[in-house]
Structure formats: structure tokens, C-alpha cells
mmCIF file of C-alpha atoms and ligand atoms in Angstrom:
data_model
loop_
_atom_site.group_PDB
_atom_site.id
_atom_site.type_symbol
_atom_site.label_atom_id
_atom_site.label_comp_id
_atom_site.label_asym_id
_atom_site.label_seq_id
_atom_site.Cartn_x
_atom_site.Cartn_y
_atom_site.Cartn_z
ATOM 1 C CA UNK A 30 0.000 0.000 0.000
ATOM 2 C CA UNK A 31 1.703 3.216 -0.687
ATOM 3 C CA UNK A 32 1.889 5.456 2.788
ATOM 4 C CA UNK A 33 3.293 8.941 3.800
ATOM 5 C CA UNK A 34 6.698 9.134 5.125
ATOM 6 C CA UNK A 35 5.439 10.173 8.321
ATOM 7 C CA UNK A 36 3.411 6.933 8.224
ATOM 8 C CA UNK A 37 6.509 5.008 7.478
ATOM 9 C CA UNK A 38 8.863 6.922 9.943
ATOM 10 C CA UNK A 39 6.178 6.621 12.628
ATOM 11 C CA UNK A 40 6.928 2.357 11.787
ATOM 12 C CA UNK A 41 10.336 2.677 12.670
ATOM 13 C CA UNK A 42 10.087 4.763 15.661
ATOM 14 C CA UNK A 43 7.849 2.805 17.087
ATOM 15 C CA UNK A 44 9.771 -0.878 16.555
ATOM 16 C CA UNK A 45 13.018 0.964 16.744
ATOM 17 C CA UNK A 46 14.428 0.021 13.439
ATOM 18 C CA UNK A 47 15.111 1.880 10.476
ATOM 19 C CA UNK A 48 13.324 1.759 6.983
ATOM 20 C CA UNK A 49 15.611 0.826 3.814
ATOM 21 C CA UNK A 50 15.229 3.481 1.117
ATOM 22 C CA UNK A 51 16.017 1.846 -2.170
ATOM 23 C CA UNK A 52 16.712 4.429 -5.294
ATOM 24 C CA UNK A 53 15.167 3.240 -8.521
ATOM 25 C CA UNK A 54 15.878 4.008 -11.831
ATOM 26 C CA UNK A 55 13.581 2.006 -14.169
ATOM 27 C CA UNK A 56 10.685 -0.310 -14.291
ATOM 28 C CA UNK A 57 13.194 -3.312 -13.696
ATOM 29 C CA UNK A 58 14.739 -1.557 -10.386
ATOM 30 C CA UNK A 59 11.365 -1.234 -9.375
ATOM 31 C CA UNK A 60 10.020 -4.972 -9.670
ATOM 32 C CA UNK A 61 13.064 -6.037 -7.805
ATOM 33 C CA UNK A 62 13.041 -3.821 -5.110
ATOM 34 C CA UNK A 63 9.183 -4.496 -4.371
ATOM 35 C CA UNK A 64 9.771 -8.260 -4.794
ATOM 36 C CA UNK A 65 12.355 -7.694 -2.152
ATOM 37 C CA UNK A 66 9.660 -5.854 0.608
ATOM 38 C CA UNK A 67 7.046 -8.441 -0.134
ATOM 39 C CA UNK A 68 9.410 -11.661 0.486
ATOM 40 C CA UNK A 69 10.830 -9.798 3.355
ATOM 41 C CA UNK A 70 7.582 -8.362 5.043
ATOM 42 C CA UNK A 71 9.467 -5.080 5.195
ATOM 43 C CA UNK A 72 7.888 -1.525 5.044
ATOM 44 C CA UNK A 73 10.356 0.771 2.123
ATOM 45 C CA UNK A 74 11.184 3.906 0.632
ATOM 46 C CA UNK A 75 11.596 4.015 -3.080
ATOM 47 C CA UNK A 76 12.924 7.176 -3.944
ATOM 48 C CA UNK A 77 14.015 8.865 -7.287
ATOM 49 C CA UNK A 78 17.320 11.101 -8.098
ATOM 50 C CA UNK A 79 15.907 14.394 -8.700
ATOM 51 C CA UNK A 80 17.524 14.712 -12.341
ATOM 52 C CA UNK A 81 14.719 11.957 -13.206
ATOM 53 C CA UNK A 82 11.828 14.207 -12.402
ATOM 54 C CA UNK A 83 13.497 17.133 -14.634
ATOM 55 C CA UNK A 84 13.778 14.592 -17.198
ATOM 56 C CA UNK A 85 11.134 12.624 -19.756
ATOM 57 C CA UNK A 86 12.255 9.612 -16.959
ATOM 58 C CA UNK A 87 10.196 10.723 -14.338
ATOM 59 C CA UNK A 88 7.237 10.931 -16.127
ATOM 60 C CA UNK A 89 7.277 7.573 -16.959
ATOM 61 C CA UNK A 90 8.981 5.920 -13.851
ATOM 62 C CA UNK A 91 6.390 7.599 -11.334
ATOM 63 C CA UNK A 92 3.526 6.076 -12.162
ATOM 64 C CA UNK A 93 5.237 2.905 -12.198
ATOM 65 C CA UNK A 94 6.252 3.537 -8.676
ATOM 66 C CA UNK A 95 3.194 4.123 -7.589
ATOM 67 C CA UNK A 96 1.403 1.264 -9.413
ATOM 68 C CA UNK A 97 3.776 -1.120 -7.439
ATOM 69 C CA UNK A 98 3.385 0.639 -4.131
ATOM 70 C CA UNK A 99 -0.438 0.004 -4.712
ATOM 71 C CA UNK A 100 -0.174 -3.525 -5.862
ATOM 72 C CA UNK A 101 2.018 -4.297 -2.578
ATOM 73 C CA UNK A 102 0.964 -5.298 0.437
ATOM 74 C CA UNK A 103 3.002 -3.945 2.668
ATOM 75 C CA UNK A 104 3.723 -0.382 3.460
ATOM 76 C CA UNK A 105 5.955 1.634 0.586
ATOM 77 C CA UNK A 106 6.626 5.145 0.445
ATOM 78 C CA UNK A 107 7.263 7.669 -3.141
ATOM 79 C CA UNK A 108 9.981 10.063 -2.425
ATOM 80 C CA UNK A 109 12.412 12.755 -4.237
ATOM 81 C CA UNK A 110 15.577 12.085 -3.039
ATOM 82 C CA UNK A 111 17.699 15.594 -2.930
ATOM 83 C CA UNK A 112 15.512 18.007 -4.443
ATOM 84 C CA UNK A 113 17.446 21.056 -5.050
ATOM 85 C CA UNK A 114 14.787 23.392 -5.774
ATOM 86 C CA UNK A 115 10.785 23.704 -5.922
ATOM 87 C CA UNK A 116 10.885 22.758 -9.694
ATOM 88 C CA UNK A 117 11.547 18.884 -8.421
ATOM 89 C CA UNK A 118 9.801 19.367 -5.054
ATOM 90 C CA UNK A 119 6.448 20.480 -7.059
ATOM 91 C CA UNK A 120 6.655 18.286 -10.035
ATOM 92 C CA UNK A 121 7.653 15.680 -7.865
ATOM 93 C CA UNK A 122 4.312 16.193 -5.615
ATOM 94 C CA UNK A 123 2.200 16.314 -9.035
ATOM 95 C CA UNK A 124 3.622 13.057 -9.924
ATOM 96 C CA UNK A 125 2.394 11.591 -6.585
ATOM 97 C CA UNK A 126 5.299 11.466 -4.617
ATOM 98 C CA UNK A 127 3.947 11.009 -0.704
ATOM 99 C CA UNK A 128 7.899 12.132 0.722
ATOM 100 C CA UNK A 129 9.937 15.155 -0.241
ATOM 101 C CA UNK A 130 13.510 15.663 0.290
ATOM 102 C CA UNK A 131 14.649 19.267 0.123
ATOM 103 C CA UNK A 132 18.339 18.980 0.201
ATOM 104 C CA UNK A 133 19.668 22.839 1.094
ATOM 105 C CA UNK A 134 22.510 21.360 2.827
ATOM 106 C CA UNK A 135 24.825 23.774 0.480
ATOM 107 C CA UNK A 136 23.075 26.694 0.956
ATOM 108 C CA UNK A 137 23.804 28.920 3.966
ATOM 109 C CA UNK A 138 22.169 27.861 7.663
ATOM 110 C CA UNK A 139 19.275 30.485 7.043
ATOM 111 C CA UNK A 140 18.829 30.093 3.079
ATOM 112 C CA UNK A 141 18.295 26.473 3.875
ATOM 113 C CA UNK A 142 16.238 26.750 6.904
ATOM 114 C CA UNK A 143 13.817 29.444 4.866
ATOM 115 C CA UNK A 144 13.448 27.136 1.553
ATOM 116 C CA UNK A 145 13.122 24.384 3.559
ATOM 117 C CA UNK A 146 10.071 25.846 5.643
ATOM 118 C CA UNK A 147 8.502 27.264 2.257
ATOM 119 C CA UNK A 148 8.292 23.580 1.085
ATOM 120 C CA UNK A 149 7.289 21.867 4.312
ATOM 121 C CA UNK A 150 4.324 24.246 4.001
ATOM 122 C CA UNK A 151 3.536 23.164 0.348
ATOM 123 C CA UNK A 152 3.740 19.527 1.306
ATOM 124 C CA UNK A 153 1.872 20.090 4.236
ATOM 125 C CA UNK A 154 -1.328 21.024 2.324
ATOM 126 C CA UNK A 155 -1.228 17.768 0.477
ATOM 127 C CA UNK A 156 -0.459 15.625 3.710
ATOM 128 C CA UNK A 157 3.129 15.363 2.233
ATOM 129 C CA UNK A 158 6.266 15.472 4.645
ATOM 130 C CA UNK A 159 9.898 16.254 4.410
ATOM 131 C CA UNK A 160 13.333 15.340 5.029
ATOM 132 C CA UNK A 161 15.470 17.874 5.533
ATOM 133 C CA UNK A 162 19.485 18.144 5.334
ATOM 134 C CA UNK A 163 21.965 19.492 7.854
ATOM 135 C CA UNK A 164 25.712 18.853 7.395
ATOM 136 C CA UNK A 165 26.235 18.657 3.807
ATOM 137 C CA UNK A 166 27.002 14.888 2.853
ATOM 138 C CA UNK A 167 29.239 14.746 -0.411
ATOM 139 C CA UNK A 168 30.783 12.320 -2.385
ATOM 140 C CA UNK A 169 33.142 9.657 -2.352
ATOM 141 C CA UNK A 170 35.028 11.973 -4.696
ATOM 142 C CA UNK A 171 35.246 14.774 -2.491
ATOM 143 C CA UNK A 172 38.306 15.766 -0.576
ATOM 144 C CA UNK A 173 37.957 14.415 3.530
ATOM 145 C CA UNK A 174 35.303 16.620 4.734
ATOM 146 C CA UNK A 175 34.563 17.612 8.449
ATOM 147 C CA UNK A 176 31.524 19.587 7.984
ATOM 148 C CA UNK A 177 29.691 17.702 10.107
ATOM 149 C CA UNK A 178 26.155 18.235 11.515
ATOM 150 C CA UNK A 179 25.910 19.544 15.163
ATOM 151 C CA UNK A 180 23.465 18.836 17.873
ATOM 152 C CA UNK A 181 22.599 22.659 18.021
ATOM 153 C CA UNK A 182 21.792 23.346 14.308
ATOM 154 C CA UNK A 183 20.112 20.386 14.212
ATOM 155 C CA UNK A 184 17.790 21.501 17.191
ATOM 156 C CA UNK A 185 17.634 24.847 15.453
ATOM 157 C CA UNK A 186 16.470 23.562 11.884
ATOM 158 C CA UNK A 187 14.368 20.842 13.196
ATOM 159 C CA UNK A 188 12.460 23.504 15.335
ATOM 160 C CA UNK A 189 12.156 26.312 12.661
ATOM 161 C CA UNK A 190 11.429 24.055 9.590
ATOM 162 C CA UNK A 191 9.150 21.398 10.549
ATOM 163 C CA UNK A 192 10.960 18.681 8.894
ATOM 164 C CA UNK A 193 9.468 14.892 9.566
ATOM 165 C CA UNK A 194 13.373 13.502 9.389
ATOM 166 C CA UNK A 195 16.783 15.075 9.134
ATOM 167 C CA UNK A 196 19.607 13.980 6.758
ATOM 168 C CA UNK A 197 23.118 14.292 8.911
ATOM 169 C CA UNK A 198 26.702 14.695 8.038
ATOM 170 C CA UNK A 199 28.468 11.753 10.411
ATOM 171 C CA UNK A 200 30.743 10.155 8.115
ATOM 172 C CA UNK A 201 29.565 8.881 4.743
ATOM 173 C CA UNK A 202 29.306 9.860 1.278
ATOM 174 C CA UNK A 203 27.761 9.327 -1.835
ATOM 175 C CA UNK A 204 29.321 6.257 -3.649
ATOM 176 C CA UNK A 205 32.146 4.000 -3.743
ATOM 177 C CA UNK A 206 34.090 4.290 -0.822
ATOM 178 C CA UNK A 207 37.823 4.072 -1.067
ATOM 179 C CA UNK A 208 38.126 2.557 2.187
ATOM 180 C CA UNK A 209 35.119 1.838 4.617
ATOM 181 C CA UNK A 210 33.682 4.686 6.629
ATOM 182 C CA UNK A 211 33.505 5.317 9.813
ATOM 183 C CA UNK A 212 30.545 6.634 11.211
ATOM 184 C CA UNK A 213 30.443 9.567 14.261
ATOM 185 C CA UNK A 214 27.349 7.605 16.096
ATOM 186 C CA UNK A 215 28.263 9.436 19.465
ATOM 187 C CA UNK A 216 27.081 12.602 17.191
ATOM 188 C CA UNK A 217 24.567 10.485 15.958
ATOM 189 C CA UNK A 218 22.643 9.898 19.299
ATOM 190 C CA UNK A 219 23.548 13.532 20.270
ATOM 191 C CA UNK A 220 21.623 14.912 17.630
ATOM 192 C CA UNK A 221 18.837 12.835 18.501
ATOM 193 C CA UNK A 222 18.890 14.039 21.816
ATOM 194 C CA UNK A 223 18.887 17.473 20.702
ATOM 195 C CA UNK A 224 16.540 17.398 18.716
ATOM 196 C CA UNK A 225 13.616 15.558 21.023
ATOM 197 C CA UNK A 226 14.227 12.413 18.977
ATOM 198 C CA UNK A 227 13.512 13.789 15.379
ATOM 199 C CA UNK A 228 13.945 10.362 12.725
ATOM 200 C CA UNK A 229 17.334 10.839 10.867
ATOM 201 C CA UNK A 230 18.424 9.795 8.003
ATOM 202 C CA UNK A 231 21.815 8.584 6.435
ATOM 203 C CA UNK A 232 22.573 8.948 3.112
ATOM 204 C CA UNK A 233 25.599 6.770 1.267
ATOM 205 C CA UNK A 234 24.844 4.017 2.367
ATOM 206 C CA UNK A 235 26.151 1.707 0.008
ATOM 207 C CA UNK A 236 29.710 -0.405 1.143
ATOM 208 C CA UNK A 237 29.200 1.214 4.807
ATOM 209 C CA UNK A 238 30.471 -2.162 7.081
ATOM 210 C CA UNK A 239 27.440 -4.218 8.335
ATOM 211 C CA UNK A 240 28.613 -3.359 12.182
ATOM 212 C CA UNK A 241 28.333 0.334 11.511
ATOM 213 C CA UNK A 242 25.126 0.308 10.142
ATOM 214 C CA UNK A 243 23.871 -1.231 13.031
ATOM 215 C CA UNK A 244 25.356 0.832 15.139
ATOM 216 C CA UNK A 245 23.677 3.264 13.523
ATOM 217 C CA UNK A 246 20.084 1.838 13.737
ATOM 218 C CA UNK A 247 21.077 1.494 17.439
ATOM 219 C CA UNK A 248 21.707 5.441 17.677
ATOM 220 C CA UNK A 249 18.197 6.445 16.441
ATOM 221 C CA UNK A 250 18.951 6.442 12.246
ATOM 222 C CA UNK A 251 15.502 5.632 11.198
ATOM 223 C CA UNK A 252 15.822 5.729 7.640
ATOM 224 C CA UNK A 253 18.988 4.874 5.141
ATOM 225 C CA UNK A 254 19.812 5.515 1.590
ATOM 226 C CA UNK A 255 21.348 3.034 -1.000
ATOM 227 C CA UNK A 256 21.699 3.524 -4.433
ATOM 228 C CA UNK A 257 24.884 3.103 -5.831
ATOM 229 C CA UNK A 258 24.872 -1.001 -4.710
ATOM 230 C CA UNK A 259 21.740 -0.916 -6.308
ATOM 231 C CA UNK A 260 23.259 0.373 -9.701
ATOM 232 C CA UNK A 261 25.899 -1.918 -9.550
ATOM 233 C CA UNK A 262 24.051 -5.163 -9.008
ATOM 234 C CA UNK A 263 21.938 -4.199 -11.445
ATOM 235 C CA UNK A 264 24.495 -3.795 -14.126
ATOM 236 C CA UNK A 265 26.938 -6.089 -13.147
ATOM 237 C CA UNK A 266 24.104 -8.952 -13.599
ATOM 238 C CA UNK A 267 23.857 -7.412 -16.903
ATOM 239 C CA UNK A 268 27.315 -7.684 -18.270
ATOM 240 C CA UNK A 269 27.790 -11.247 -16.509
ATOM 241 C CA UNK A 270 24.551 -11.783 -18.438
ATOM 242 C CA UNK A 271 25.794 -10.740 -21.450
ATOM 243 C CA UNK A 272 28.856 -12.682 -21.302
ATOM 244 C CA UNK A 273 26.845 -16.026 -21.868
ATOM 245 C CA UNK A 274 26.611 -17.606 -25.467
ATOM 246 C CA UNK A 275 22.893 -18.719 -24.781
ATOM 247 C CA UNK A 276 21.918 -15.344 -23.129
ATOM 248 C CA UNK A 277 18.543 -14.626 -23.613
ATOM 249 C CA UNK A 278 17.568 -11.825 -26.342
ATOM 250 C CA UNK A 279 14.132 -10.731 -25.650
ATOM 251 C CA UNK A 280 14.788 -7.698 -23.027
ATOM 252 C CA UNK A 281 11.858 -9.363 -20.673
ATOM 253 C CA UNK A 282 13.571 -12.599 -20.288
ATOM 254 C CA UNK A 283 17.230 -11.221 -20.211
ATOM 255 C CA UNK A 284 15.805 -8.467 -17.216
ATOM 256 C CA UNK A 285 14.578 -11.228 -15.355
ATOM 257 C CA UNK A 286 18.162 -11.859 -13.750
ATOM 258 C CA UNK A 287 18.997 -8.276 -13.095
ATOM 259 C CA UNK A 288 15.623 -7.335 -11.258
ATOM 260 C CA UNK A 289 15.977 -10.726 -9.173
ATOM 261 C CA UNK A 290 19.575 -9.850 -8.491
ATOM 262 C CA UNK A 291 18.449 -6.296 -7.790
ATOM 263 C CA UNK A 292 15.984 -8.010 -5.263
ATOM 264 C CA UNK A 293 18.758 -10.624 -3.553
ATOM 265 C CA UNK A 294 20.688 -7.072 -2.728
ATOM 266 C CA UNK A 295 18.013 -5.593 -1.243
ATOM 267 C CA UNK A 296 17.040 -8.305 0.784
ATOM 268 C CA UNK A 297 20.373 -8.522 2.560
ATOM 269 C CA UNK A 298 20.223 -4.685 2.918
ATOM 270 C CA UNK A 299 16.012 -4.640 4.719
ATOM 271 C CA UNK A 300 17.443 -7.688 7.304
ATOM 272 C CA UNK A 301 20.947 -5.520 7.968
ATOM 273 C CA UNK A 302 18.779 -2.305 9.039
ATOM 274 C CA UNK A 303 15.749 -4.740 10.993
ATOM 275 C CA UNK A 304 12.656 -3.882 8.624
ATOM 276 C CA UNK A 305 12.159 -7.407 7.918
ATOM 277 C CA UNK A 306 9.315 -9.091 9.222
ATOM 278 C CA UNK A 307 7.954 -5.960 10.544
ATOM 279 C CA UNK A 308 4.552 -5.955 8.109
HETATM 280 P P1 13P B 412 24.908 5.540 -2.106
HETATM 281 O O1 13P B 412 24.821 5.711 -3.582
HETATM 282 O O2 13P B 412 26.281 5.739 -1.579
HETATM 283 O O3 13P B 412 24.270 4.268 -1.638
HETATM 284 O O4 13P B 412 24.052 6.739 -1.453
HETATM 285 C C1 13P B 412 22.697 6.794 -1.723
HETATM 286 C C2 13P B 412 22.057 8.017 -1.201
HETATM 287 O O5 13P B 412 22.368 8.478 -0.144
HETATM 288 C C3 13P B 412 20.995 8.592 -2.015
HETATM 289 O O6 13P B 412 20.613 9.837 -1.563
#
């Protein structure tokens, strides 16, 4: 059944776990990461790159989203991952999305607390909610970065923008990560405190060691990103695919290893963070 974020957040708060947020990029991402809720009893976010919804992509890929979110039965959320601006929030909420990122993490403190606001006040007319960021989180590309989130912006932002769940800075990036991360998660539970318990959220969280992810559950991250594993098991089963002399030619057959390979990943990822069996 497709549900709100704060439906979905208010899950994981209440059985102290943290909901998986898959990205998808085509019908066949789709199919596998539903196939991986429904074997797994596991409430998820499917989210979308904002470049889809400027593109003919989104068109297309939302209603798909949606049509497996109603064909499921168990909980999944629509959400815009790191919308920039209100082009992609707006679109993105005429498409049907039911969460809203609005990722101001590079503006300055007040530019990002004002935008942000200005959209939680959109969404909040069609029962839509937001996650905010705080902390900018890069990529692996980046030079080391210690622009961290701290437990007194946090409060502050949280407070003055009325965001259902906060993106922090506490160690990862977007990517492949040179060598594995290591995650801040005394920062982690002192933003939580800070901020009367408000749900965060932890982006890049592809190749981040099993341990620290639940480490990070532990510490109050209720929801966590992954989309570059996702990419790569999805092509990787492609070109291993491709490799075979008796690969299958019609695209529906040949997908069919991809999108279960695509669900295998995300199966391994819902048990890491404790959604399964939760629906
Ligand atoms: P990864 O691509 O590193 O998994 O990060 C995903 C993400 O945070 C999407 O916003």
C-alpha cells in the first residue's frame, strides 16, 4: 500500500528500526526492489534522483512507482531524493510522490532553513512530509570533509522548519568508498537528543560495514539511503549476463536476472537495518 513518510517513519520509531530506502531508476529496479519488501515483510522507501523528475524519466517511472506501491501489500513510500529546488519538489508532488527531500545542505544555515520551511508548508497542504538536510554529505570523490552536523543546528532547523526527518553529516558519502567509513554515532545519538528524537536519516549508504550500520540503527537512524549497490548489481548482472553464449535476447527474459539480483541485494540490505518481518 503506498503510505506517507510520516506513516513510514512513525513504523520505525515505534519498533526501533530503520526503513531501507532503495533508489530506482527504471521499471526493472522497481520490480526487484518491491519483490524484495514483499518476500521480506518489510515496510520501504523508493525514492528517485531528482535529475529523473526534470527529465522525460520521471514521467514515466512515477507512475510505475506508484502502481507497485499500490499492488504491494506492505507499506511503501514515493519520495524525491535531494531536491534542489521547488521545480523537483512540485513536479515531484504532481507526480504523486507522498515524501519530499529538500536537500539545502549547500546553501547557507538560514537560506536552507527558509526554503526548507517554504516547502514543508507546500507539502503540508497535500499531507506530504519532508526530510530535511543538515551537514552537507558529499561524495566519495570529495576531498575528507569535516563539515559535520551539530546537535545545536540540528535543534535549530528541526524547530524552525518542521521537517518529519533530518539527513546528517556523520561520516559517509555518496558512492564508492575508497576505504570503509567510519561513522560519528556518538554525534549520531547527540543529535537525537537534541533534537527531542527527530527520525534521521543517512545517506551513502552503500559499502558502509554491516557493524556500523547497526550501530547506527542502534543510535536512532531511522531511515537509510542506498543507491549506488543498487546500480551496480543491477548492471553487473547485466554484463555477466551478457557474457553467456545462450543469453537470452528478448529484453523481458534477459531483465529477469537483473531485477531478481536487484531483489537478492536488497534483501540482505532490509534484514541488515531490521525492517524485515515488521509488516
Ligand atoms: P549511495 O549511492 O552511496 O548508496 O548513497 C545513496 C544516497 O544516499 C541517495 O541519496
Amino acid at each position: 500500500m503506498l503510505v506517507t513518510l510520516q506513516e513510514i517513519l512513525d513504523l520505525a520509531e515505534k519498533g526501533g528500526f530503520c526503513i531501507p530506502a532503495f533508489n530506482v531508476y527504471n521499471m526493472e529496479s522497481v520490480i526487484g526492489v518491491l519483490h524484495a519488501a514483499e518476500e521480506e515483510r518489510a515496510p520501504i522507501i523508493m525514492q528517485v534522483y531528482p535529475r529523473l523528475m526534470k527529465e522525460e524519466t520521471g514521467y514515466f517511472l512515477s507512475p510505475t512507482i506508484l502502481a507497485a506501491a499500490h499492488r504491494a501489500t506492505v507499506p511503501v513510500c514515493f519520495h524525491l531524493d535531494h531536491g534542489p529546488s521547488e521545480l523537483e519538489t512540485t513536479r515531484s508532488l504532481r507526480y504523486g510522490a507522498t515524501g519530499i527531500m529538500l536537500d539545502g545542505s549547500t546553501l547557507p544555515f538560514e537560506e536552507n532553513i527558509a526554503l526548507t520551511r517554504r516547502v514543508v508548508e507546500t507539502c503540508a497542504h497535500l499531507n506530504v512530509q519532508v526530510e530535511g538536510e543538515l551537514g552537507h554529505v558529499g561524495t566519495t570523490k570529495d576531498e575528507e570533509t569535516d563539515e559535520f552536523t551539530t546537535p545545536e543546528d540540528a535543534r535549530v532547523f528541526v524547530e524552525k522548519t518542521g521537517v518529519a526527518c533530518l539527513a546528517v553529516a556523520v561520516g559517509t558519502a555518496h558512492g564508492r568508498y575508497k576505504k570503509p567509513p567510519k561513522l560519528d554515532i556518538e554525534r549520531i545519538k547527540a543529535i537525537r537528543a537534541a533534537t527531542n528524537g527527530i527520525a534521521l536519516v543517512l545517506h551513502g549508504g552503500s559499502g558502509v560495514p554491516d557493524e556500523e550500520i547497526r550501530k547506527a540503527v542502534a543510535a536512532g537512524i531511522r531511515k537509510m539511503n542506498f543507491a549506488t549497490d543498487v546500480c551496480y548489481t543491477f548492471l553487473d548482472t547485466c554484463l555477466a549476463e551478457l557474457q553467456k553464449p545462450d543469453r537470452a535476447i528478448a529484453i523481458d527474459t534477459f531483465m529477469k536476472k537483473p531485477i531478481e539480483a536487484v531483489a537478492e541485494f536488497c534483501k540482505t540490505r532490509i534484514r541488515l537495518v531490521g525492517a524485515d518481518g515488521r509488516v
